[in-house]
Coordinates of C-alpha atoms in Angstrom, one line a residue:
M1 CA 43.5 195.6 338.0
A2 CA 44.9 199.0 339.0
H3 CA 45.1 200.2 335.4
G4 CA 46.1 203.7 336.3
A5 CA 49.1 202.5 338.5
G6 CA 50.3 200.2 335.7
K7 CA 50.0 203.0 333.2
H8 CA 52.0 205.3 335.5
L9 CA 54.8 202.7 335.8
A10 CA 54.9 202.2 332.1
E11 CA 55.0 205.9 331.3
R12 CA 57.9 206.7 333.7
E13 CA 60.3 205.3 331.1
A14 CA 61.7 207.9 328.7
P15 CA 60.7 207.3 325.1
L16 CA 63.1 205.1 323.1
P17 CA 65.1 206.7 320.3
A18 CA 63.2 206.4 317.0
L19 CA 63.9 203.6 314.6
T20 CA 66.0 205.0 311.7
A21 CA 66.8 203.3 308.4
G22 CA 69.8 201.1 308.3
P23 CA 71.2 197.6 307.8
W24 CA 69.6 196.4 311.0
G25 CA 66.3 196.0 309.2
A26 CA 67.7 193.6 306.7
R27 CA 69.4 191.6 309.5
L28 CA 66.2 191.4 311.4
G29 CA 64.4 190.2 308.3
V30 CA 66.9 187.4 307.8
V31 CA 66.6 186.3 311.5
S32 CA 62.8 186.2 311.1
V33 CA 62.9 184.2 307.9
V34 CA 65.2 181.6 309.4
A35 CA 63.3 181.3 312.7
C36 CA 60.0 181.0 310.7
L37 CA 61.3 177.8 309.1
G38 CA 60.1 176.3 312.5
G39 CA 56.6 177.6 311.7
L40 CA 56.9 176.2 308.1
L41 CA 57.7 172.8 309.6
F42 CA 54.8 173.2 312.1
G43 CA 52.4 173.8 309.2
Y44 CA 53.7 171.1 306.9
D45 CA 53.8 168.4 309.5
T46 CA 50.3 169.1 310.8
G47 CA 48.9 169.6 307.3
V48 CA 50.4 166.6 305.5
V49 CA 48.1 164.1 307.2
N50 CA 45.1 165.7 305.4
G51 CA 46.0 164.1 302.1
S52 CA 48.4 161.3 303.2
L53 CA 46.0 159.6 305.7
R54 CA 44.0 157.7 303.1
P55 CA 46.9 156.1 301.2
M56 CA 48.7 155.6 304.5
S57 CA 45.7 153.7 305.9
E58 CA 45.4 151.5 302.8
E59 CA 49.0 150.5 302.9
L60 CA 49.2 149.9 306.6
G61 CA 45.7 148.6 307.1
L62 CA 44.5 151.3 309.5
D63 CA 40.9 151.2 310.7
A64 CA 39.0 154.3 311.9
L65 CA 40.6 154.0 315.4
G66 CA 44.1 153.6 313.9
Q67 CA 43.5 156.7 311.7
G68 CA 42.4 158.7 314.8
V69 CA 45.4 157.5 316.8
A70 CA 47.8 158.3 313.9
T71 CA 46.4 161.8 313.4
S72 CA 46.0 162.8 317.1
S73 CA 49.3 161.3 318.3
L74 CA 51.3 164.2 316.8
V75 CA 48.9 166.7 318.4
F76 CA 48.9 165.3 321.9
A77 CA 52.8 165.0 321.7
A78 CA 52.8 168.7 320.6
A79 CA 51.1 169.6 323.9
I80 CA 54.0 168.1 325.8
G81 CA 56.5 169.7 323.4
A82 CA 54.9 173.1 324.0
L83 CA 55.3 172.9 327.7
L84 CA 58.8 171.5 327.6
G85 CA 59.9 173.9 324.8
G86 CA 58.9 176.9 326.9
R87 CA 60.7 175.7 330.0
L88 CA 63.8 174.6 328.2
S89 CA 64.0 177.9 326.3
D90 CA 63.9 179.7 329.7
R91 CA 66.8 177.5 330.9
H92 CA 69.0 177.1 327.9
G93 CA 68.0 179.9 325.5
R94 CA 65.6 180.4 322.6
R95 CA 68.2 179.8 319.9
T96 CA 69.7 176.7 321.4
V97 CA 66.2 175.0 321.7
L98 CA 65.4 175.9 318.1
V99 CA 68.6 174.2 316.9
A100 CA 67.6 171.1 318.9
L101 CA 64.1 171.2 317.5
A102 CA 65.5 171.2 313.9
V103 CA 67.2 167.9 314.7
L104 CA 63.9 166.5 316.2
F105 CA 62.0 167.5 313.0
F106 CA 64.5 165.6 310.8
V107 CA 64.6 162.5 312.9
G108 CA 60.8 162.3 313.2
A109 CA 60.5 162.6 309.4
V110 CA 63.0 159.8 308.8
V111 CA 61.2 157.5 311.3
L112 CA 57.9 158.1 309.5
V113 CA 59.3 157.4 306.1
V114 CA 60.6 153.9 307.1
A115 CA 57.5 153.0 309.3
P116 CA 56.4 149.4 308.7
G117 CA 53.3 149.6 310.8
L118 CA 51.2 151.7 313.2
G119 CA 53.6 151.4 316.2
V120 CA 56.6 153.0 314.4
L121 CA 54.3 155.4 312.6
V122 CA 53.0 156.7 315.9
A123 CA 56.5 156.9 317.2
G124 CA 57.5 159.1 314.3
R125 CA 54.4 161.2 314.7
V126 CA 55.2 161.7 318.4
L127 CA 58.7 162.9 317.6
L128 CA 57.3 165.4 315.1
G129 CA 54.7 166.4 317.6
L130 CA 57.3 167.2 320.2
A131 CA 59.1 169.3 317.7
V132 CA 55.9 171.0 316.5
G133 CA 54.9 171.9 320.0
G134 CA 58.3 173.2 320.9
A135 CA 58.3 175.4 317.8
S136 CA 54.9 176.7 318.6
T137 CA 56.1 178.2 321.8
V138 CA 59.7 179.1 321.2
V139 CA 59.5 180.7 317.7
P140 CA 56.9 183.4 318.6
V141 CA 58.8 184.3 321.8
Y142 CA 62.1 184.5 320.0
L143 CA 60.7 186.8 317.4
A144 CA 58.8 189.0 319.9
E145 CA 62.0 189.4 322.0
L146 CA 64.1 190.4 319.0
A147 CA 61.6 192.8 317.4
P148 CA 61.2 196.5 318.1
H149 CA 57.8 197.1 319.8
E150 CA 56.7 199.4 316.9
I151 CA 56.7 196.4 314.5
R152 CA 56.5 193.5 316.9
G153 CA 53.1 192.4 315.6
S154 CA 54.2 192.1 312.0
I155 CA 57.5 190.4 312.9
S156 CA 55.9 187.9 315.3
G157 CA 53.0 187.4 313.0
R158 CA 55.3 186.1 310.3
N159 CA 55.5 182.8 312.1
E160 CA 51.8 182.2 311.7
V161 CA 52.0 183.1 308.0
A162 CA 54.9 180.5 307.7
I163 CA 52.6 177.9 309.4
V164 CA 49.8 178.4 306.8
V165 CA 52.4 178.5 304.0
G166 CA 53.6 175.1 305.3
Q167 CA 50.1 173.8 305.4
L168 CA 49.4 175.1 301.9
A169 CA 52.7 173.4 300.7
A170 CA 51.5 170.2 302.3
F171 CA 48.1 170.4 300.5
V172 CA 49.8 171.2 297.1
V173 CA 52.4 168.4 297.5
N174 CA 49.6 166.0 298.5
A175 CA 47.5 167.0 295.5
I176 CA 50.4 166.8 293.0
L177 CA 51.7 163.4 294.3
G178 CA 48.2 162.1 294.8
V179 CA 47.3 162.8 291.2
T180 CA 50.6 161.8 289.6
L181 CA 51.8 158.9 291.9
G182 CA 48.6 157.9 293.6
H183 CA 48.8 154.4 292.2
L184 CA 52.0 153.7 294.2
D185 CA 51.6 152.2 297.7
G186 CA 54.3 154.3 299.3
V187 CA 53.2 157.7 297.9
W188 CA 52.4 159.0 301.4
R189 CA 56.1 158.3 302.4
I190 CA 57.2 160.8 299.7
M191 CA 54.7 163.3 301.0
V192 CA 56.2 163.0 304.5
A193 CA 59.8 163.0 303.4
V194 CA 59.6 166.5 301.9
C195 CA 59.6 168.0 305.4
A196 CA 63.1 166.9 306.0
L197 CA 64.5 169.6 303.7
P198 CA 63.3 172.7 305.7
A199 CA 64.5 170.9 308.9
V200 CA 68.0 170.8 307.6
A201 CA 67.7 174.5 306.6
L202 CA 66.4 175.4 310.1
F203 CA 69.4 173.6 311.7
V204 CA 72.0 175.3 309.5
G205 CA 70.4 178.7 309.7
M206 CA 69.9 178.9 313.4
L207 CA 73.5 178.1 314.1
R208 CA 74.2 181.5 312.6
M209 CA 71.4 183.4 314.3
P210 CA 71.7 185.4 317.6
E211 CA 70.3 184.6 320.9
S212 CA 67.3 186.6 322.4
P213 CA 68.7 189.8 324.0
R214 CA 66.1 189.7 326.7
W215 CA 67.1 186.1 327.7
L216 CA 70.7 187.2 327.7
V217 CA 70.1 190.2 330.0
A218 CA 68.0 187.9 332.4
R219 CA 71.2 185.7 332.6
G220 CA 73.5 188.6 333.4
R221 CA 75.0 188.7 329.9
R222 CA 74.6 192.4 329.2
E223 CA 77.4 192.8 326.7
D224 CA 76.2 189.8 324.7
A225 CA 72.7 191.3 324.7
L226 CA 74.0 194.7 323.5
A227 CA 76.0 193.0 320.7
V228 CA 72.8 191.3 319.5
L229 CA 70.7 194.5 319.7
R230 CA 73.3 196.4 317.7
Q231 CA 72.7 193.9 314.9
V232 CA 69.0 194.4 314.8
R233 CA 68.6 198.1 315.9
P234 CA 70.2 201.5 315.3
A235 CA 73.2 202.0 317.7
E236 CA 71.5 204.6 319.9
R237 CA 68.3 202.5 320.2
A238 CA 70.3 199.4 321.1
E239 CA 71.9 201.1 324.1
A240 CA 68.6 202.5 325.3
E241 CA 66.8 199.2 324.9
V242 CA 69.4 197.1 326.8
A243 CA 69.3 199.7 329.6
R244 CA 65.5 199.4 329.8
I245 CA 65.6 195.6 329.8
E246 CA 68.2 195.7 332.6
R247 CA 65.9 198.0 334.7
T248 CA 63.0 195.6 334.2
V249 CA 65.1 192.6 335.3
A250 CA 66.7 194.5 338.3
T251 CA 63.3 195.7 339.7
A252 CA 61.9 192.2 339.9
D253 CA 61.9 190.8 343.4
D254 CA 64.2 187.9 344.4
R255 CA 61.6 185.3 343.5
G256 CA 61.0 187.0 340.1
R257 CA 64.7 187.0 339.0
A258 CA 64.5 183.4 338.1
A259 CA 62.0 181.7 335.9
L260 CA 58.8 181.3 338.0
R261 CA 57.2 178.0 338.8
L262 CA 53.5 177.5 338.1
A263 CA 52.7 177.5 341.8
D264 CA 54.3 181.0 342.0
V265 CA 52.1 182.3 339.2
L266 CA 48.9 180.8 340.6
A267 CA 49.6 182.4 344.0
D268 CA 50.1 185.9 342.4
R269 CA 46.7 187.5 341.4
P270 CA 48.0 189.7 338.6
L271 CA 50.1 186.9 337.1
R272 CA 47.3 184.5 337.5
R273 CA 45.0 186.9 335.6
I274 CA 47.5 187.2 332.8
L275 CA 47.8 183.4 332.6
V276 CA 44.1 182.9 332.4
A277 CA 43.8 185.5 329.6
G278 CA 46.6 183.7 327.6
I279 CA 45.1 180.3 328.2
G280 CA 41.6 181.6 327.2
V281 CA 42.9 183.1 323.9
A282 CA 44.9 179.9 323.0
V283 CA 42.0 177.5 323.8
A284 CA 39.3 179.6 322.2
Q285 CA 41.3 179.7 318.9
Q286 CA 41.2 175.9 318.8
L287 CA 37.6 175.6 319.8
T288 CA 36.6 177.3 316.5
G289 CA 37.4 173.8 315.0
I290 CA 39.9 175.2 312.5
N291 CA 42.1 172.1 312.7
A292 CA 39.1 169.9 312.0
I293 CA 39.3 171.5 308.6
M294 CA 43.1 171.4 308.4
Y295 CA 43.3 167.7 309.4
Y296 CA 40.1 166.3 307.9
G297 CA 39.4 168.8 305.1
Q298 CA 39.4 166.1 302.5
S299 CA 36.9 164.1 304.5
V300 CA 34.6 167.1 305.1
L301 CA 34.6 167.8 301.3
V302 CA 33.9 164.1 300.5
E303 CA 31.0 164.3 303.0
S304 CA 29.7 167.4 301.3
G305 CA 29.6 165.6 297.9
F306 CA 33.0 165.7 296.2
S307 CA 34.8 162.6 294.9
E308 CA 38.0 161.7 296.8
Q309 CA 40.3 163.0 294.1
A310 CA 38.2 166.2 293.5
A311 CA 38.2 166.8 297.3
L312 CA 42.0 166.4 297.4
I313 CA 42.3 169.2 294.7
A314 CA 39.6 171.4 296.2
N315 CA 41.3 171.2 299.6
V316 CA 44.0 173.5 298.2
A317 CA 41.5 176.4 298.1
P318 CA 41.3 176.8 302.0
G319 CA 45.1 176.6 302.0
I320 CA 45.4 179.5 299.5
I321 CA 42.9 181.7 301.4
A322 CA 44.8 181.0 304.6
V323 CA 48.0 182.4 303.2
V324 CA 46.1 185.4 301.7
G325 CA 44.4 186.0 305.1
G326 CA 47.7 185.7 306.9
L327 CA 49.3 188.4 304.7
V328 CA 46.3 190.7 305.3
A329 CA 46.7 190.0 309.0
L330 CA 50.3 191.0 309.0
A331 CA 49.4 194.3 307.3
M332 CA 46.8 195.0 310.1
M333 CA 48.8 193.7 313.0
D334 CA 50.6 197.0 313.9
R335 CA 47.6 199.2 313.0
V336 CA 44.6 197.5 314.7
D337 CA 44.3 196.6 318.4
R338 CA 44.6 193.0 319.4
R339 CA 41.2 192.9 321.2
T340 CA 39.5 194.5 318.2
T341 CA 41.0 191.9 315.9
L342 CA 40.1 189.0 318.2
I343 CA 36.5 190.2 318.6
L344 CA 36.0 190.6 314.8
G345 CA 37.5 187.1 314.3
F346 CA 35.2 185.3 316.7
S347 CA 32.2 187.1 315.4
L348 CA 33.0 186.2 311.8
T349 CA 33.9 182.5 312.4
T350 CA 30.9 182.0 314.5
A351 CA 28.7 183.3 311.7
C352 CA 30.4 181.0 309.3
H353 CA 29.7 178.0 311.5
V354 CA 26.0 178.9 311.5
L355 CA 26.0 179.2 307.7
I356 CA 27.8 175.9 307.2
G357 CA 25.3 174.2 309.5
I358 CA 22.4 175.7 307.6
A359 CA 23.8 174.8 304.2
S360 CA 24.4 171.2 305.1
A361 CA 20.9 170.9 306.6
V362 CA 19.0 172.6 303.7
L363 CA 21.0 171.2 300.8
A364 CA 20.3 167.5 300.6
P365 CA 23.1 165.0 299.7
G366 CA 23.1 164.6 295.9
D367 CA 22.2 168.2 295.3
P368 CA 24.8 169.4 292.8
A369 CA 25.1 172.8 294.6
R370 CA 25.8 171.2 298.0
P371 CA 29.6 170.6 297.7
F372 CA 30.4 173.9 296.1
V373 CA 28.3 175.9 298.6
I374 CA 29.9 174.1 301.5
L375 CA 33.4 174.6 300.0
A376 CA 32.8 178.3 299.6
L377 CA 31.7 178.6 303.2
V378 CA 34.7 176.6 304.4
V379 CA 36.9 178.9 302.4
L380 CA 35.2 182.0 304.1
F381 CA 35.6 180.4 307.5
V382 CA 39.3 179.7 306.9
G383 CA 39.8 183.2 305.5
A384 CA 38.1 184.9 308.5
M385 CA 40.1 182.6 310.9
Q386 CA 43.5 183.4 309.3
T387 CA 42.8 187.1 308.9
F388 CA 41.5 187.9 312.3
L389 CA 42.4 185.0 314.7
N390 CA 45.4 182.8 313.9
V391 CA 48.1 185.5 313.5
A392 CA 46.6 187.6 316.3
T393 CA 46.5 184.6 318.7
W394 CA 50.2 183.8 318.3
V395 CA 51.3 187.4 318.4
Y396 CA 49.2 187.9 321.6
L397 CA 50.7 184.9 323.3
S398 CA 54.2 186.0 322.5
E399 CA 53.8 189.4 324.1
V400 CA 51.3 189.2 327.0
F401 CA 53.4 187.2 329.5
P402 CA 56.1 189.0 331.7
L403 CA 59.7 188.1 331.0
R404 CA 60.1 186.1 334.3
M405 CA 57.1 183.8 333.4
R406 CA 57.2 184.1 329.6
G407 CA 58.5 180.6 328.9
L408 CA 56.2 179.0 331.5
G409 CA 53.2 181.1 330.5
I410 CA 53.3 180.5 326.8
G411 CA 54.2 176.8 327.5
V412 CA 51.1 176.3 329.7
A413 CA 48.8 178.2 327.3
V414 CA 50.0 176.3 324.3
L415 CA 50.0 173.0 326.2
L416 CA 46.2 173.4 326.7
H417 CA 45.9 174.7 323.1
W418 CA 47.4 171.5 321.8
L419 CA 45.4 169.3 324.2
V420 CA 42.1 170.8 322.9
N421 CA 43.5 170.5 319.3
G422 CA 44.3 166.8 319.9
S423 CA 40.9 166.1 321.5
L424 CA 39.2 167.6 318.5
A425 CA 41.4 165.6 316.1
L426 CA 40.6 162.4 317.9
A427 CA 36.8 163.1 318.3
F428 CA 35.9 164.9 315.0
P429 CA 35.3 161.8 312.8
S430 CA 33.0 160.3 315.6
L431 CA 31.3 163.7 316.1
L432 CA 30.6 164.1 312.4
A433 CA 29.2 160.5 312.3
A434 CA 27.1 161.0 315.4
I435 CA 25.5 164.4 314.9
G436 CA 26.2 165.1 311.2
M437 CA 27.8 168.2 309.6
S438 CA 25.0 170.6 310.6
G439 CA 25.1 169.6 314.3
T440 CA 28.9 169.7 314.4
F441 CA 29.2 173.2 313.1
W442 CA 26.2 174.5 315.2
L443 CA 28.1 173.1 318.2
F444 CA 31.2 175.1 317.1
A445 CA 29.0 178.2 316.8
C446 CA 27.8 177.9 320.4
V447 CA 31.3 177.5 321.6
G448 CA 32.4 180.5 319.5
A449 CA 29.8 182.7 321.2
L450 CA 31.1 181.8 324.6
A451 CA 34.7 182.5 323.5
L452 CA 33.6 185.9 322.2
A453 CA 32.2 186.8 325.6
F454 CA 35.4 185.7 327.3
I455 CA 37.5 187.9 324.9
V456 CA 35.3 190.9 325.6
R457 CA 35.5 190.5 329.4
R458 CA 38.9 189.1 330.3
V459 CA 41.5 189.9 327.6
P460 CA 43.7 193.0 328.1
E461 CA 45.2 195.0 325.2
T462 CA 48.9 194.5 324.3
R463 CA 49.5 196.4 321.1
G464 CA 51.8 199.4 320.9
R465 CA 53.6 198.8 324.2
T466 CA 57.2 197.7 324.8
L467 CA 57.4 194.3 326.5
E468 CA 58.8 196.0 329.5
G469 CA 56.1 198.7 329.7
L470 CA 53.4 196.1 329.2
E471 CA 54.9 194.0 332.0
A472 CA 54.8 197.0 334.4
E473 CA 51.2 197.8 333.4
L474 CA 49.8 194.2 333.7
T475 CA 51.5 193.3 337.0
A476 CA 50.9 196.6 338.8
A477 CA 47.9 195.5 340.9
R478 CA 48.8 193.6 344.0

């Protein structure tokens, strides 16, 4: 890539006026909280199966295959939702799609609550999966396009914190209901029903939120975009930013003024390189096996030696460390380069995989230390994952793609992210049975080493640049 040429293009723009204190900060905070309800729903709906699967299976008579289908159906549907969500948000707007996703979250929860058997159960999980996948692409882009570049990392990263807060909420609700109402056949239905409440809040809240100013400018609605920026920027800064966005849109060639097709991206070497980097980051994050812990954490802890109820309670520990790690990541996001964060993350998670594999091989089943050592290592793994990889991955995906391919780029990257996620969700129980805990985590370690090499060689830096300046730099080489 002609880095020097890209840098020159990025630096021709005059510096933007500084961010000064004012009511815009509070308004931006409200917007991010409301939008992050999509992340909260993402986390709850993916995490609730961790504790609800066993009572659900007992009531509905699900065998091992049925459990795998019930768990993975949401994840595979999320792959479709991710691709559709990105494209629909390019066509109809980020805010409009988020309102529609809130309705889908609510309907999916209702279908699950009344499910009489596996067929309806899977239908409800598919609806939730479409909503989860859509939220996973649209919320990060919406936040990145509304945030000033100086604090874009911490604003966009709030969505990942919301996801792990949602997962922790699912673990806590599962533990409380499992201990107090575990004797009831329908306890899992109550676990699922809880997610209808934030879906209503997301719907009502997004009706009052603004549209993305960058999407508005791309549609020729300059005055609407300026009105939005005046809500979330100082007045002088709003004028300067809308002018910069206009210049970026105006200098695109005729093909680039509209949202690009995948064939257009694949035919353009710089855009193809950016797409590969985004896909690599998204897929590598899943190949750490993090969601094997988030979906089957109770089963992993039972395998390590805990009783079922003790595992349900102990499973809250990874959820807590995930939230703590997410808060630490937010504090780092605008101070540490994305590449540095990702390299540290893959180094630490790979080391944790090796240690879990060693511990499960050395400590024999029945050893009283085995469950607690493995739990401690799982907590370390989740902490490293959340502090250095999860937040950084979603922030990176929200900012690396140029405006004209942003919805498509993040949609394709997150589509593959969810397909890998679903494949692991479907295969993990069989993998654990076939090669044991040691073999499984050593396999994750090998994949982590390959992912680390990819990050070092193929992933460009994105921190500290405006989205428009970054676009000029990354697409300069022809």
